Coordinates of C-alpha atoms and ligand atoms in Angstrom, one line a residue:
X1 CA 0.0 0.0 0.0
X2 CA 2.8 2.3 1.0
X3 CA 4.7 1.4 -2.2
X4 CA 1.5 2.1 -4.3
X5 CA 1.0 5.4 -2.6
X6 CA 4.5 6.6 -3.3
X7 CA 4.4 5.3 -6.9
X8 CA 1.2 7.3 -7.3
X9 CA 2.8 10.4 -5.8
X10 CA 5.8 10.0 -8.1
X11 CA 3.6 9.7 -11.2
X12 CA 1.6 12.7 -10.1
X13 CA 4.8 14.8 -9.7
X14 CA 6.1 13.6 -13.1
X15 CA 2.8 14.4 -14.7
X16 CA 2.6 17.9 -13.2
X17 CA 6.2 18.6 -14.1
X18 CA 5.5 17.6 -17.7
X19 CA 2.3 19.7 -17.6
X20 CA 4.2 22.7 -16.2
X21 CA 7.0 22.3 -18.8
X22 CA 4.4 22.1 -21.6
X23 CA 2.7 25.2 -20.3
X24 CA 6.0 27.0 -20.0
X25 CA 6.9 26.1 -23.6
X26 CA 3.5 27.1 -24.9
X27 CA 3.6 30.4 -22.9
X28 CA 7.2 31.0 -23.9
X29 CA 7.3 32.4 -27.4
X30 CA 9.9 35.0 -28.4
X31 CA 10.4 37.4 -26.8
X32 CA 10.0 36.6 -23.1
X33 CA 12.8 38.8 -21.7
X34 CA 14.4 42.1 -22.5
X35 CA 16.3 42.5 -25.8
X36 CA 19.6 44.2 -26.4
X37 CA 20.1 46.5 -29.3
X38 CA 23.9 46.8 -29.9
X39 CA 25.2 50.2 -31.2
X40 CA 28.8 50.1 -32.5
X41 CA 29.6 53.8 -31.6
X42 CA 29.4 56.1 -28.6
X43 CA 26.2 57.2 -26.9
X44 CA 25.0 60.6 -28.1
X45 CA 26.1 60.0 -31.7
X46 CA 24.0 59.5 -34.8
X47 CA 23.8 55.7 -34.8
X48 CA 22.9 55.8 -31.1
X49 CA 20.2 58.4 -31.7
X50 CA 18.5 56.4 -34.4
X51 CA 18.7 53.2 -32.3
X52 CA 17.2 54.9 -29.2
X53 CA 14.5 56.5 -31.3
X54 CA 13.3 53.2 -32.7
X55 CA 14.1 51.0 -29.7
X56 CA 11.0 52.3 -27.8
X57 CA 8.3 51.5 -30.5
X58 CA 10.1 48.3 -31.4
X59 CA 9.9 47.2 -27.8
X60 CA 6.2 48.2 -27.6
X61 CA 5.5 46.0 -30.7
X62 CA 7.6 43.1 -29.3
X63 CA 6.1 43.4 -25.8
X64 CA 9.6 43.6 -24.2
X65 CA 12.0 46.4 -23.4
X66 CA 14.7 47.0 -26.0
X67 CA 17.8 48.1 -24.2
X68 CA 20.5 50.0 -26.2
X69 CA 24.0 48.9 -25.5
X70 CA 27.1 50.9 -26.9
X71 CA 29.9 48.5 -27.7
X72 CA 32.4 50.9 -29.2
X73 CA 35.8 50.8 -31.0
X74 CA 37.5 49.7 -34.2
X75 CA 35.0 51.3 -36.5
X76 CA 32.1 49.1 -35.3
X77 CA 34.0 45.8 -35.8
X78 CA 34.1 45.0 -32.0
X79 CA 30.3 45.3 -31.8
X80 CA 29.9 43.2 -35.0
X81 CA 32.1 40.5 -33.6
X82 CA 30.1 40.5 -30.4
X83 CA 26.8 40.1 -32.2
X84 CA 28.1 37.5 -34.7
X85 CA 29.1 35.4 -31.6
X86 CA 25.9 35.9 -29.7
X87 CA 23.3 33.2 -29.3
X88 CA 21.0 32.9 -32.3
X89 CA 17.9 33.6 -30.3
X90 CA 16.9 37.2 -31.3
X91 CA 17.9 38.7 -27.9
X92 CA 20.9 40.5 -29.4
X93 CA 20.1 42.8 -32.3
X94 CA 22.6 44.9 -34.1
X95 CA 22.3 48.2 -35.9
X96 CA 25.2 49.4 -38.0
X97 CA 25.8 51.6 -41.0
X98 CA 27.8 51.1 -44.2
X99 CA 30.9 50.3 -42.1
X100 CA 29.6 46.8 -42.3
X101 CA 30.4 46.8 -46.0
X102 CA 33.7 48.6 -45.9
X103 CA 35.1 46.5 -43.0
X104 CA 36.1 43.4 -45.0
X105 CA 38.4 45.5 -47.1
X106 CA 39.6 47.9 -44.4
X107 CA 40.6 45.3 -41.9
X108 CA 43.2 42.6 -42.8
X109 CA 42.0 40.6 -39.8
X110 CA 38.3 40.6 -39.2
X111 CA 36.7 38.2 -36.7
X112 CA 33.3 38.1 -38.5
X113 CA 32.1 37.7 -42.1
X114 CA 29.2 40.2 -42.9
X115 CA 27.8 37.8 -45.5
X116 CA 28.1 34.5 -43.5
X117 CA 27.7 35.3 -39.8
X118 CA 24.4 37.2 -39.7
X119 CA 20.7 37.0 -40.5
X120 CA 19.3 40.1 -42.0
X121 CA 16.4 42.1 -40.5
X122 CA 16.3 44.9 -43.0
X123 CA 17.6 48.3 -44.0
X124 CA 16.6 51.2 -41.8
X125 CA 17.4 54.7 -42.8
X126 CA 19.7 56.8 -45.1
X127 CA 21.4 59.8 -43.6
X128 CA 23.1 62.7 -45.4
X129 CA 26.3 64.2 -44.1
X130 CA 27.5 67.8 -43.6
X131 CA 31.0 69.3 -43.4
X132 CA 31.1 71.3 -40.2
X133 CA 33.6 73.7 -38.7
X134 CA 33.8 75.0 -35.1
X135 CA 32.0 78.3 -34.5
X136 CA 35.1 80.5 -34.4
X137 CA 36.9 78.8 -37.2
X138 CA 38.1 81.7 -39.4
X139 CA 36.8 80.6 -42.9
X140 CA 33.3 82.1 -43.3
X141 CA 32.3 79.9 -46.3
X142 CA 33.5 77.0 -48.4
X143 CA 35.6 79.1 -50.8
X144 CA 37.5 80.6 -47.8
X145 CA 37.8 77.1 -46.3
X146 CA 39.5 75.8 -49.4
X147 CA 42.1 78.6 -49.2
X148 CA 42.5 78.4 -45.5
X149 CA 43.2 74.6 -45.2
X150 CA 45.8 74.8 -48.0
X151 CA 47.6 77.7 -46.2
X152 CA 47.3 76.1 -42.7
X153 CA 47.3 72.4 -43.4
X154 CA 49.7 71.6 -40.6
X155 CA 47.5 73.4 -38.0
X156 CA 44.0 72.3 -39.1
X157 CA 42.4 69.4 -37.2
X158 CA 39.7 67.1 -38.7
X159 CA 37.8 64.9 -36.2
X160 CA 36.4 61.5 -37.1
X161 CA 35.0 58.4 -35.4
X162 CA 38.1 56.2 -36.1
X163 CA 39.0 53.8 -38.9
X164 CA 36.0 52.5 -40.7
X165 CA 33.6 55.2 -39.5
X166 CA 31.7 57.2 -42.2
X167 CA 33.1 60.4 -40.7
X168 CA 36.5 59.1 -41.6
X169 CA 35.4 58.1 -45.1
X170 CA 33.9 61.5 -45.7
X171 CA 37.0 63.3 -44.3
X172 CA 39.3 61.1 -46.5
X173 CA 37.2 61.9 -49.6
X174 CA 37.3 65.6 -48.8
X175 CA 41.1 65.7 -48.2
X176 CA 41.8 63.7 -51.4
X177 CA 39.5 66.1 -53.4
X178 CA 41.3 69.1 -52.0
X179 CA 44.7 67.5 -52.2
X180 CA 45.6 68.2 -48.6
X181 CA 46.4 66.0 -45.6
X182 CA 45.1 67.4 -42.4
X183 CA 45.7 66.2 -38.8
X184 CA 42.9 63.7 -38.1
X185 CA 41.7 63.3 -34.5
X186 CA 39.9 59.9 -33.9
X187 CA 37.1 59.4 -31.4
X188 CA 34.9 56.4 -30.5
X189 CA 31.9 58.0 -32.2
X190 CA 30.9 61.4 -33.6
X191 CA 28.9 62.1 -30.4
X192 CA 32.1 63.0 -28.5
X193 CA 33.7 64.4 -31.7
X194 CA 30.8 66.9 -32.0
X195 CA 31.1 67.8 -28.3
X196 CA 34.7 68.8 -28.9
X197 CA 33.8 70.7 -32.1
X198 CA 31.2 72.6 -30.1
X199 CA 33.8 73.2 -27.4
X200 CA 36.3 74.5 -30.1
X201 CA 38.9 71.7 -29.4
X202 CA 38.9 70.5 -33.0
X203 CA 38.4 72.5 -36.3
X204 CA 36.4 70.3 -38.7
X205 CA 34.1 67.3 -38.6
X206 CA 32.1 65.6 -41.4
X207 CA 29.1 64.2 -39.5
X208 CA 25.7 62.9 -40.3
X209 CA 22.7 65.3 -40.0
X210 CA 21.1 63.2 -37.2
X211 CA 22.4 65.4 -34.3
X212 CA 23.8 68.4 -36.1
X213 CA 20.8 70.3 -37.6
X214 CA 19.8 72.3 -34.5
X215 CA 23.5 73.3 -33.8
X216 CA 23.8 74.5 -37.4
X217 CA 20.5 76.4 -37.2
X218 CA 21.5 78.0 -33.9
X219 CA 24.9 79.0 -35.3
X220 CA 26.8 76.9 -32.8
X221 CA 28.8 75.3 -35.6
X222 CA 29.6 76.4 -39.2
X223 CA 28.2 74.2 -42.0
X224 CA 30.4 74.4 -45.2
X225 CA 28.4 72.1 -47.4
X226 CA 26.2 69.0 -47.5
X227 CA 27.3 65.7 -49.1
X228 CA 24.1 65.1 -51.2
X229 CA 23.6 66.0 -54.9
X230 CA 20.7 68.3 -53.9
X231 CA 20.3 70.7 -51.0
X232 CA 18.5 69.3 -48.0
X233 CA 14.9 70.5 -47.0
X234 CA 16.0 70.7 -43.4
X235 CA 19.0 72.9 -44.3
X236 CA 17.9 74.8 -47.4
X237 CA 20.5 77.5 -47.0
X238 CA 23.5 75.2 -46.9
X239 CA 24.9 74.6 -50.4
X240 CA 26.0 71.2 -51.5
X241 CA 29.7 70.5 -51.8
X242 CA 29.0 69.5 -55.4
X243 CA 27.6 73.0 -56.3
X244 CA 30.6 74.6 -54.6
X245 CA 33.0 72.9 -56.9
X246 CA 33.5 69.3 -55.6
X247 CA 31.6 67.8 -58.5
X248 CA 30.1 64.4 -57.7
X249 CA 31.0 64.6 -54.0
X250 CA 28.3 62.3 -52.5
X251 CA 28.1 60.4 -49.2
X252 CA 24.9 59.1 -47.9
X253 CA 25.0 56.7 -44.9
X254 CA 22.8 53.7 -45.1
X255 CA 22.0 51.6 -42.0
X256 CA 21.0 48.0 -41.5
X257 CA 19.7 45.7 -38.7
X258 CA 21.1 42.2 -38.1
X259 CA 21.0 39.2 -35.7
X260 CA 23.4 36.3 -35.5
X261 CA 23.4 33.5 -38.0
X262 CA 20.9 30.7 -37.3
X263 CA 18.3 32.9 -35.6
X264 CA 15.0 31.2 -36.5
X265 CA 13.0 32.7 -39.4
X266 CA 10.0 33.3 -37.2
X267 CA 12.1 35.4 -34.8
X268 CA 13.6 37.3 -37.7
X269 CA 10.1 38.0 -39.0
X270 CA 9.0 39.3 -35.6
X271 CA 11.9 41.7 -35.3
X272 CA 11.4 42.8 -38.9
X273 CA 7.7 43.5 -38.2
X274 CA 8.8 45.5 -35.1
X275 CA 11.3 47.5 -37.2
X276 CA 8.7 48.4 -39.7
X277 CA 6.1 49.3 -37.1
X278 CA 8.7 51.6 -35.5
X279 CA 9.6 53.3 -38.8
X280 CA 5.9 53.9 -39.5
X281 CA 5.4 55.5 -36.1
X282 CA 4.3 59.1 -36.7
X283 CA 6.6 60.5 -33.9
X284 CA 9.6 58.6 -35.2
X285 CA 8.8 59.8 -38.8
X286 CA 8.6 63.4 -37.6
X287 CA 11.8 63.3 -35.6
X288 CA 13.7 61.7 -38.5
X289 CA 12.3 64.3 -41.0
X290 CA 13.6 67.1 -38.8
X291 CA 17.1 65.8 -39.3
X292 CA 16.6 65.0 -43.0
X293 CA 16.9 61.3 -42.4
X294 CA 15.2 59.2 -45.0
X295 CA 13.3 56.1 -44.1
X296 CA 14.1 53.6 -46.9
X297 CA 11.2 52.2 -49.0
X298 CA 9.4 49.1 -47.7
X299 CA 11.1 46.8 -50.2
X300 CA 14.5 47.6 -48.6
X301 CA 13.2 47.1 -45.0
X302 CA 13.3 43.4 -45.6
X303 CA 15.9 40.7 -44.9
X304 CA 16.6 40.3 -48.7
X305 CA 16.6 44.1 -49.2
X306 CA 19.4 44.4 -46.7
X307 CA 21.3 41.3 -47.8
X308 CA 21.4 42.3 -51.5
X309 CA 22.4 45.9 -50.7
X310 CA 25.1 44.8 -48.3
X311 CA 26.6 42.4 -50.9
X312 CA 26.5 45.1 -53.6
X313 CA 28.2 47.6 -51.2
X314 CA 30.9 45.1 -50.3
X315 CA 31.6 44.7 -54.0
X316 CA 31.6 48.4 -54.6
X317 CA 33.9 49.5 -51.7
X318 CA 36.2 46.5 -51.6
X319 CA 38.2 47.2 -54.8
X320 CA 38.3 51.0 -54.1
X321 CA 39.7 50.5 -50.6
X322 CA 42.2 47.7 -51.6
X323 CA 43.4 49.8 -54.5
X324 CA 44.1 52.7 -52.2
X325 CA 45.8 50.3 -49.7
X326 CA 43.8 52.0 -47.0
X327 CA 44.0 49.5 -44.2
X328 CA 42.7 50.2 -40.7
X329 CA 44.8 47.6 -38.9
Ligands
MLT1 C1 28.4 57.4 -34.8 O1 27.3 56.9 -34.5 O2 29.2 57.9 -33.9 C2 28.8 57.5 -36.3 O3 28.0 56.8 -37.1 C3 30.3 57.3 -36.4 C4 30.7 57.4 -37.9 O4 30.7 56.4 -38.6 O5 31.1 58.5 -38.3

């Protein structure tokens, strides 16, 4: 009798454990805990600002908090390695710009492969850039700037966010078009670089419009030209670099969202839906428009839209960088 009783109790425990496990599985769909959104540059910079803006509506759609984490250094490659090695469960999402496409050529030793180690969520936004000077920098306009940097090339400092950053790419393009080599000052993101430009510690910075439009409008920095073929609606009085003589000077910064390879398609689809919901949010749209940030068309906000674009960009930048021998390591 005693034996039968304990057998019954044992079976009951087993059955209830199985039931509880089954319930837990059924009530355990993705996501059931906070999600990390990894940003490869400093807090307060343009990538960080876009990430923080969309993290809230994405979290609302997913029913979990999306926490932004800044993993900085080496042009975003430290963050990319971190995400490539993360568990393929959708709890570590990555946002990065076109540095994802330039890294394979810029770095001789890279610990991840952009085309093999990730699942693609979708493209996010395209951001124009603007060549800025500190408020008290002597040249009043672009023509004066060209003369000034040639006469003072040993003194002029140009900030950037380190090797592989778009601010570096834009600066390199500018120096090569002007035929000058200025002293470059690397930071871990253009957030701190812009702070130093505002404080007058550096002379020039080519930055995205994300954080810079209000400072330009308030006259706290000088804007010498935008990097798009046409003037920007948010900055109609700032001429393009192209119209001021640097014909064909164009840099537009595209951004993509990734998770590690092997993340289940259903999880990728949920994150993609959340990204699209966030980019359709009226408040997000208004904030992005203020900075002249373009939300990419729906067809690009898809896993294939990002994968195809990334591949094309790797093929575009690889030969250019290799030919220039411009290695970051
Ligand atoms: C940043 O978020 O700090 C920038 O995207 C860095 C850069 O690439 O210039």
